[in-house]
Amino acid sequence: MSLTTEEIESLNKTLKDKTPLEITQWAILNAKKPVVTTNFRPYEAAILNVCSKALSDIPVIWCDSGYNTPKTYKHAEELIEQLGINVKLYVPKQTTAHRDVIMGIPDINDPMHKIFTYQVKLEPFKRAMTDFTPDVWFTNLRKGQTALRDSLDILSMGKDGVLKVSPFYYYSDAELDIYLKENKLPNEFKYFDPTKVLENRECGLHTN
């Protein structure tokens, strides 16, 4: 979906008064090849719920680093079954066991950390985006998560020309708790991202 900066600004003002489902339905109507990405971290059930309601067979790209907690994997299976979502699984080209022998999980200041992040997160993501070539990408980015995300909005255009749509952008954790409860959706907080270490660090997918 090709939009000018002015059009995005105008749409963001209009969409701010819409519900997440209405935002998602609007984007689906205007998209040719939409996708939603997930890692089944806390509150991901919300974005998966609205996307599957707006388009039941939307490709759900799951880039699994291989380092998720057992609880996250159980949560993912529960949510996949409950929502009947169309999951497309992407994993690193090297197994976790093999990488553990070579580098383990490098410290954030270790020069190997960049290579590690590329292998477990960026490469599978780039592979998925190359396979699906989406024009609209649904994410669960929210204001207040990181400095970069604070500079975005419900709609933002990536450097690659893909329109990023974040229907829950203005939702707080408390508001999402209510949303999940009202929609009888599970949540899981035992989530581990080996590339971030600190919760307020940007993961890399949204800086490109």
mmCIF file of C-alpha atoms in Angstrom:
data_model
loop_
_atom_site.group_PDB
_atom_site.id
_atom_site.type_symbol
_atom_site.label_atom_id
_atom_site.label_comp_id
_atom_site.label_asym_id
_atom_site.label_seq_id
_atom_site.Cartn_x
_atom_site.Cartn_y
_atom_site.Cartn_z
ATOM 1 C CA MET A 1 0.000 0.000 0.000
ATOM 2 C CA SER A 2 1.645 3.196 -1.184
ATOM 3 C CA LEU A 3 0.910 6.255 0.944
ATOM 4 C CA THR A 4 2.541 9.670 1.226
ATOM 5 C CA THR A 5 3.743 11.044 4.559
ATOM 6 C CA GLU A 6 0.818 13.483 4.547
ATOM 7 C CA GLU A 7 -1.685 10.691 3.879
ATOM 8 C CA ILE A 8 -0.258 8.621 6.739
ATOM 9 C CA GLU A 9 -0.472 11.583 9.131
ATOM 10 C CA SER A 10 -4.091 12.219 8.152
ATOM 11 C CA LEU A 11 -5.041 8.539 8.449
ATOM 12 C CA ASN A 12 -3.381 8.252 11.857
ATOM 13 C CA LYS A 13 -5.583 11.079 13.165
ATOM 14 C CA THR A 14 -8.690 9.331 11.803
ATOM 15 C CA LEU A 15 -7.719 5.835 12.962
ATOM 16 C CA LYS A 16 -6.894 6.946 16.513
ATOM 17 C CA ASP A 17 -10.651 7.032 17.232
ATOM 18 C CA LYS A 18 -11.220 3.532 15.793
ATOM 19 C CA THR A 19 -11.095 0.206 17.631
ATOM 20 C CA PRO A 20 -8.149 -2.144 16.947
ATOM 21 C CA LEU A 21 -10.478 -4.418 14.954
ATOM 22 C CA GLU A 22 -11.747 -1.494 12.857
ATOM 23 C CA ILE A 23 -8.152 -0.408 12.173
ATOM 24 C CA THR A 24 -7.241 -3.948 11.151
ATOM 25 C CA GLN A 25 -10.310 -4.332 8.918
ATOM 26 C CA TRP A 26 -9.518 -1.009 7.207
ATOM 27 C CA ALA A 27 -5.943 -2.117 6.523
ATOM 28 C CA ILE A 28 -7.022 -5.556 5.264
ATOM 29 C CA LEU A 29 -9.470 -3.950 2.825
ATOM 30 C CA ASN A 30 -6.652 -1.828 1.408
ATOM 31 C CA ALA A 31 -3.925 -4.489 1.426
ATOM 32 C CA LYS A 32 -2.898 -6.853 -1.352
ATOM 33 C CA LYS A 33 -0.534 -9.108 0.619
ATOM 34 C CA PRO A 34 -0.927 -8.597 4.370
ATOM 35 C CA VAL A 35 0.985 -10.541 7.016
ATOM 36 C CA VAL A 36 1.219 -10.453 10.789
ATOM 37 C CA THR A 37 4.383 -11.381 12.671
ATOM 38 C CA THR A 38 4.501 -12.841 16.154
ATOM 39 C CA ASN A 39 6.915 -14.307 18.683
ATOM 40 C CA PHE A 40 4.180 -15.186 21.198
ATOM 41 C CA ARG A 41 5.577 -12.770 23.759
ATOM 42 C CA PRO A 42 3.161 -11.242 26.326
ATOM 43 C CA TYR A 43 0.015 -9.657 24.849
ATOM 44 C CA GLU A 44 0.546 -11.109 21.365
ATOM 45 C CA ALA A 45 -2.869 -12.779 21.622
ATOM 46 C CA ALA A 46 -4.447 -9.352 21.042
ATOM 47 C CA ILE A 47 -2.924 -8.681 17.611
ATOM 48 C CA LEU A 48 -3.429 -12.289 16.519
ATOM 49 C CA ASN A 49 -7.081 -12.106 17.536
ATOM 50 C CA VAL A 50 -7.922 -8.966 15.535
ATOM 51 C CA CYS A 51 -5.934 -10.108 12.500
ATOM 52 C CA SER A 52 -7.596 -13.526 12.383
ATOM 53 C CA LYS A 53 -11.022 -11.885 12.792
ATOM 54 C CA ALA A 54 -10.336 -9.480 9.933
ATOM 55 C CA LEU A 55 -8.861 -12.166 7.641
ATOM 56 C CA SER A 56 -9.131 -15.755 8.872
ATOM 57 C CA ASP A 57 -6.250 -17.152 6.795
ATOM 58 C CA ILE A 58 -3.808 -14.230 7.075
ATOM 59 C CA PRO A 59 -0.224 -15.583 7.112
ATOM 60 C CA VAL A 60 1.045 -15.503 10.706
ATOM 61 C CA ILE A 61 4.840 -15.420 10.497
ATOM 62 C CA TRP A 62 6.392 -16.932 13.612
ATOM 63 C CA CYS A 63 10.154 -16.409 13.757
ATOM 64 C CA ASP A 64 11.101 -18.825 16.532
ATOM 65 C CA SER A 65 14.618 -18.109 17.810
ATOM 66 C CA GLY A 66 14.778 -21.554 19.414
ATOM 67 C CA TYR A 67 15.303 -20.026 22.865
ATOM 68 C CA ASN A 68 11.696 -19.681 23.998
ATOM 69 C CA THR A 69 10.676 -20.915 27.444
ATOM 70 C CA PRO A 70 8.571 -24.091 27.736
ATOM 71 C CA LYS A 71 5.692 -21.885 28.919
ATOM 72 C CA THR A 72 5.940 -19.740 25.774
ATOM 73 C CA TYR A 73 5.803 -22.821 23.541
ATOM 74 C CA LYS A 74 2.766 -24.128 25.445
ATOM 75 C CA HIS A 75 1.138 -20.697 25.191
ATOM 76 C CA ALA A 76 1.816 -20.619 21.437
ATOM 77 C CA GLU A 77 0.226 -24.028 20.913
ATOM 78 C CA GLU A 78 -2.815 -23.037 22.964
ATOM 79 C CA LEU A 79 -3.292 -19.801 21.028
ATOM 80 C CA ILE A 80 -2.758 -21.418 17.613
ATOM 81 C CA GLU A 81 -5.463 -23.964 18.424
ATOM 82 C CA GLN A 82 -7.886 -21.451 19.971
ATOM 83 C CA LEU A 83 -7.699 -18.943 17.093
ATOM 84 C CA GLY A 84 -7.104 -21.443 14.271
ATOM 85 C CA ILE A 85 -4.414 -19.187 12.847
ATOM 86 C CA ASN A 86 -2.394 -19.859 9.697
ATOM 87 C CA VAL A 87 1.120 -20.095 11.177
ATOM 88 C CA LYS A 88 4.171 -19.981 8.921
ATOM 89 C CA LEU A 89 7.149 -21.064 11.016
ATOM 90 C CA TYR A 90 10.631 -19.665 10.379
ATOM 91 C CA VAL A 91 13.615 -20.856 12.405
ATOM 92 C CA PRO A 92 17.377 -20.145 12.292
ATOM 93 C CA LYS A 93 19.415 -22.206 9.832
ATOM 94 C CA GLN A 94 21.568 -23.551 12.671
ATOM 95 C CA THR A 95 20.168 -25.465 15.626
ATOM 96 C CA THR A 96 20.257 -23.985 19.108
ATOM 97 C CA ALA A 97 22.381 -26.902 20.344
ATOM 98 C CA HIS A 98 24.994 -26.311 17.625
ATOM 99 C CA ARG A 99 25.127 -22.565 18.265
ATOM 100 C CA ASP A 100 25.459 -23.154 22.024
ATOM 101 C CA VAL A 101 28.710 -25.001 21.373
ATOM 102 C CA ILE A 102 30.086 -22.262 19.103
ATOM 103 C CA MET A 103 29.069 -19.060 20.905
ATOM 104 C CA GLY A 104 26.368 -19.679 23.523
ATOM 105 C CA ILE A 105 24.313 -16.534 24.142
ATOM 106 C CA PRO A 106 26.827 -13.668 23.820
ATOM 107 C CA ASP A 107 26.758 -10.749 26.227
ATOM 108 C CA ILE A 108 25.402 -7.499 24.810
ATOM 109 C CA ASN A 109 28.947 -6.040 24.695
ATOM 110 C CA ASP A 110 30.427 -9.109 22.997
ATOM 111 C CA PRO A 111 31.260 -8.565 19.289
ATOM 112 C CA MET A 112 29.537 -11.914 18.627
ATOM 113 C CA HIS A 113 26.203 -10.518 19.841
ATOM 114 C CA LYS A 114 25.542 -8.876 16.460
ATOM 115 C CA ILE A 115 26.183 -12.152 14.645
ATOM 116 C CA PHE A 116 24.011 -14.008 17.158
ATOM 117 C CA THR A 117 21.125 -11.533 16.675
ATOM 118 C CA TYR A 118 21.393 -11.847 12.901
ATOM 119 C CA GLN A 119 21.334 -15.642 13.034
ATOM 120 C CA VAL A 120 18.444 -16.141 15.456
ATOM 121 C CA LYS A 121 16.217 -13.178 14.595
ATOM 122 C CA LEU A 122 17.069 -11.027 11.580
ATOM 123 C CA GLU A 123 17.930 -13.735 9.033
ATOM 124 C CA PRO A 124 14.743 -15.799 9.575
ATOM 125 C CA PHE A 125 12.691 -12.585 9.497
ATOM 126 C CA LYS A 126 14.303 -11.387 6.251
ATOM 127 C CA ARG A 127 13.753 -14.834 4.733
ATOM 128 C CA ALA A 128 10.063 -14.697 5.676
ATOM 129 C CA MET A 129 9.612 -11.203 4.250
ATOM 130 C CA THR A 130 11.342 -12.258 1.021
ATOM 131 C CA ASP A 131 9.021 -15.256 0.726
ATOM 132 C CA PHE A 132 5.817 -13.305 1.385
ATOM 133 C CA THR A 133 6.705 -9.826 0.005
ATOM 134 C CA PRO A 134 3.937 -8.135 2.032
ATOM 135 C CA ASP A 135 2.622 -4.645 1.397
ATOM 136 C CA VAL A 136 1.052 -4.464 4.883
ATOM 137 C CA TRP A 137 2.686 -5.783 8.051
ATOM 138 C CA PHE A 138 0.668 -6.009 11.267
ATOM 139 C CA THR A 139 2.641 -5.719 14.500
ATOM 140 C CA ASN A 140 1.883 -5.295 18.187
ATOM 141 C CA LEU A 141 4.173 -2.280 18.607
ATOM 142 C CA ARG A 142 2.966 0.085 21.301
ATOM 143 C CA LYS A 143 3.835 3.593 22.436
ATOM 144 C CA GLY A 144 6.075 3.622 25.509
ATOM 145 C CA GLN A 145 7.967 0.408 24.712
ATOM 146 C CA THR A 146 11.160 1.963 23.298
ATOM 147 C CA ALA A 147 12.353 5.369 22.099
ATOM 148 C CA LEU A 148 12.037 4.266 18.464
ATOM 149 C CA ARG A 149 8.480 3.017 18.959
ATOM 150 C CA ASP A 150 7.522 6.310 20.585
ATOM 151 C CA SER A 151 8.371 8.002 17.282
ATOM 152 C CA LEU A 152 5.944 5.816 15.299
ATOM 153 C CA ASP A 153 2.120 5.688 15.242
ATOM 154 C CA ILE A 154 -0.709 3.329 14.278
ATOM 155 C CA LEU A 155 0.534 3.535 10.690
ATOM 156 C CA SER A 156 4.192 3.965 9.772
ATOM 157 C CA MET A 157 6.032 3.359 6.516
ATOM 158 C CA GLY A 158 9.153 1.212 6.649
ATOM 159 C CA LYS A 159 12.229 1.973 4.560
ATOM 160 C CA ASP A 160 11.376 -1.117 2.516
ATOM 161 C CA GLY A 161 8.036 0.400 1.479
ATOM 162 C CA VAL A 162 5.955 -1.921 3.675
ATOM 163 C CA LEU A 163 3.178 -0.219 5.634
ATOM 164 C CA LYS A 164 3.456 -1.150 9.313
ATOM 165 C CA VAL A 165 0.094 -1.275 11.099
ATOM 166 C CA SER A 166 -0.046 -1.345 14.910
ATOM 167 C CA PRO A 167 -3.737 -1.456 15.923
ATOM 168 C CA PHE A 168 -2.994 -1.452 19.677
ATOM 169 C CA TYR A 169 -0.409 1.352 19.475
ATOM 170 C CA TYR A 170 -2.101 3.536 22.109
ATOM 171 C CA TYR A 171 -3.070 0.708 24.477
ATOM 172 C CA SER A 172 -1.478 0.423 27.917
ATOM 173 C CA ASP A 173 -0.766 -2.927 29.586
ATOM 174 C CA ALA A 174 -3.844 -2.379 31.776
ATOM 175 C CA GLU A 175 -6.044 -1.775 28.726
ATOM 176 C CA LEU A 176 -4.668 -4.874 27.054
ATOM 177 C CA ASP A 177 -5.348 -6.900 30.201
ATOM 178 C CA ILE A 178 -8.999 -5.857 29.905
ATOM 179 C CA TYR A 179 -9.049 -6.632 26.163
ATOM 180 C CA LEU A 180 -7.659 -10.136 26.717
ATOM 181 C CA LYS A 181 -10.125 -10.811 29.533
ATOM 182 C CA GLU A 182 -13.115 -9.593 27.505
ATOM 183 C CA ASN A 183 -12.086 -11.757 24.548
ATOM 184 C CA LYS A 184 -11.210 -14.793 26.716
ATOM 185 C CA LEU A 185 -7.640 -14.815 25.406
ATOM 186 C CA PRO A 186 -4.662 -16.322 27.269
ATOM 187 C CA ASN A 187 -1.488 -14.445 28.151
ATOM 188 C CA GLU A 188 1.954 -15.648 29.210
ATOM 189 C CA PHE A 189 4.733 -13.621 30.837
ATOM 190 C CA LYS A 190 7.511 -16.252 31.010
ATOM 191 C CA TYR A 191 9.076 -14.960 27.802
ATOM 192 C CA PHE A 192 12.784 -14.797 27.008
ATOM 193 C CA ASP A 193 14.422 -12.914 24.151
ATOM 194 C CA PRO A 194 18.141 -13.809 24.035
ATOM 195 C CA THR A 195 18.958 -10.837 21.771
ATOM 196 C CA LYS A 196 17.553 -8.019 23.917
ATOM 197 C CA VAL A 197 18.670 -8.635 27.521
ATOM 198 C CA LEU A 198 17.007 -5.367 28.592
ATOM 199 C CA GLU A 199 13.267 -4.972 28.012
ATOM 200 C CA ASN A 200 13.587 -1.445 26.616
ATOM 201 C CA ARG A 201 16.144 -2.358 23.936
ATOM 202 C CA GLU A 202 14.959 -2.428 20.326
ATOM 203 C CA CYS A 203 15.105 -5.927 18.834
ATOM 204 C CA GLY A 204 16.285 -4.931 15.363
ATOM 205 C CA LEU A 205 13.304 -5.883 13.209
ATOM 206 C CA HIS A 206 11.830 -2.391 13.402
ATOM 207 C CA THR A 207 15.015 -0.399 12.796
ATOM 208 C CA ASN A 208 15.333 -1.381 9.143
#
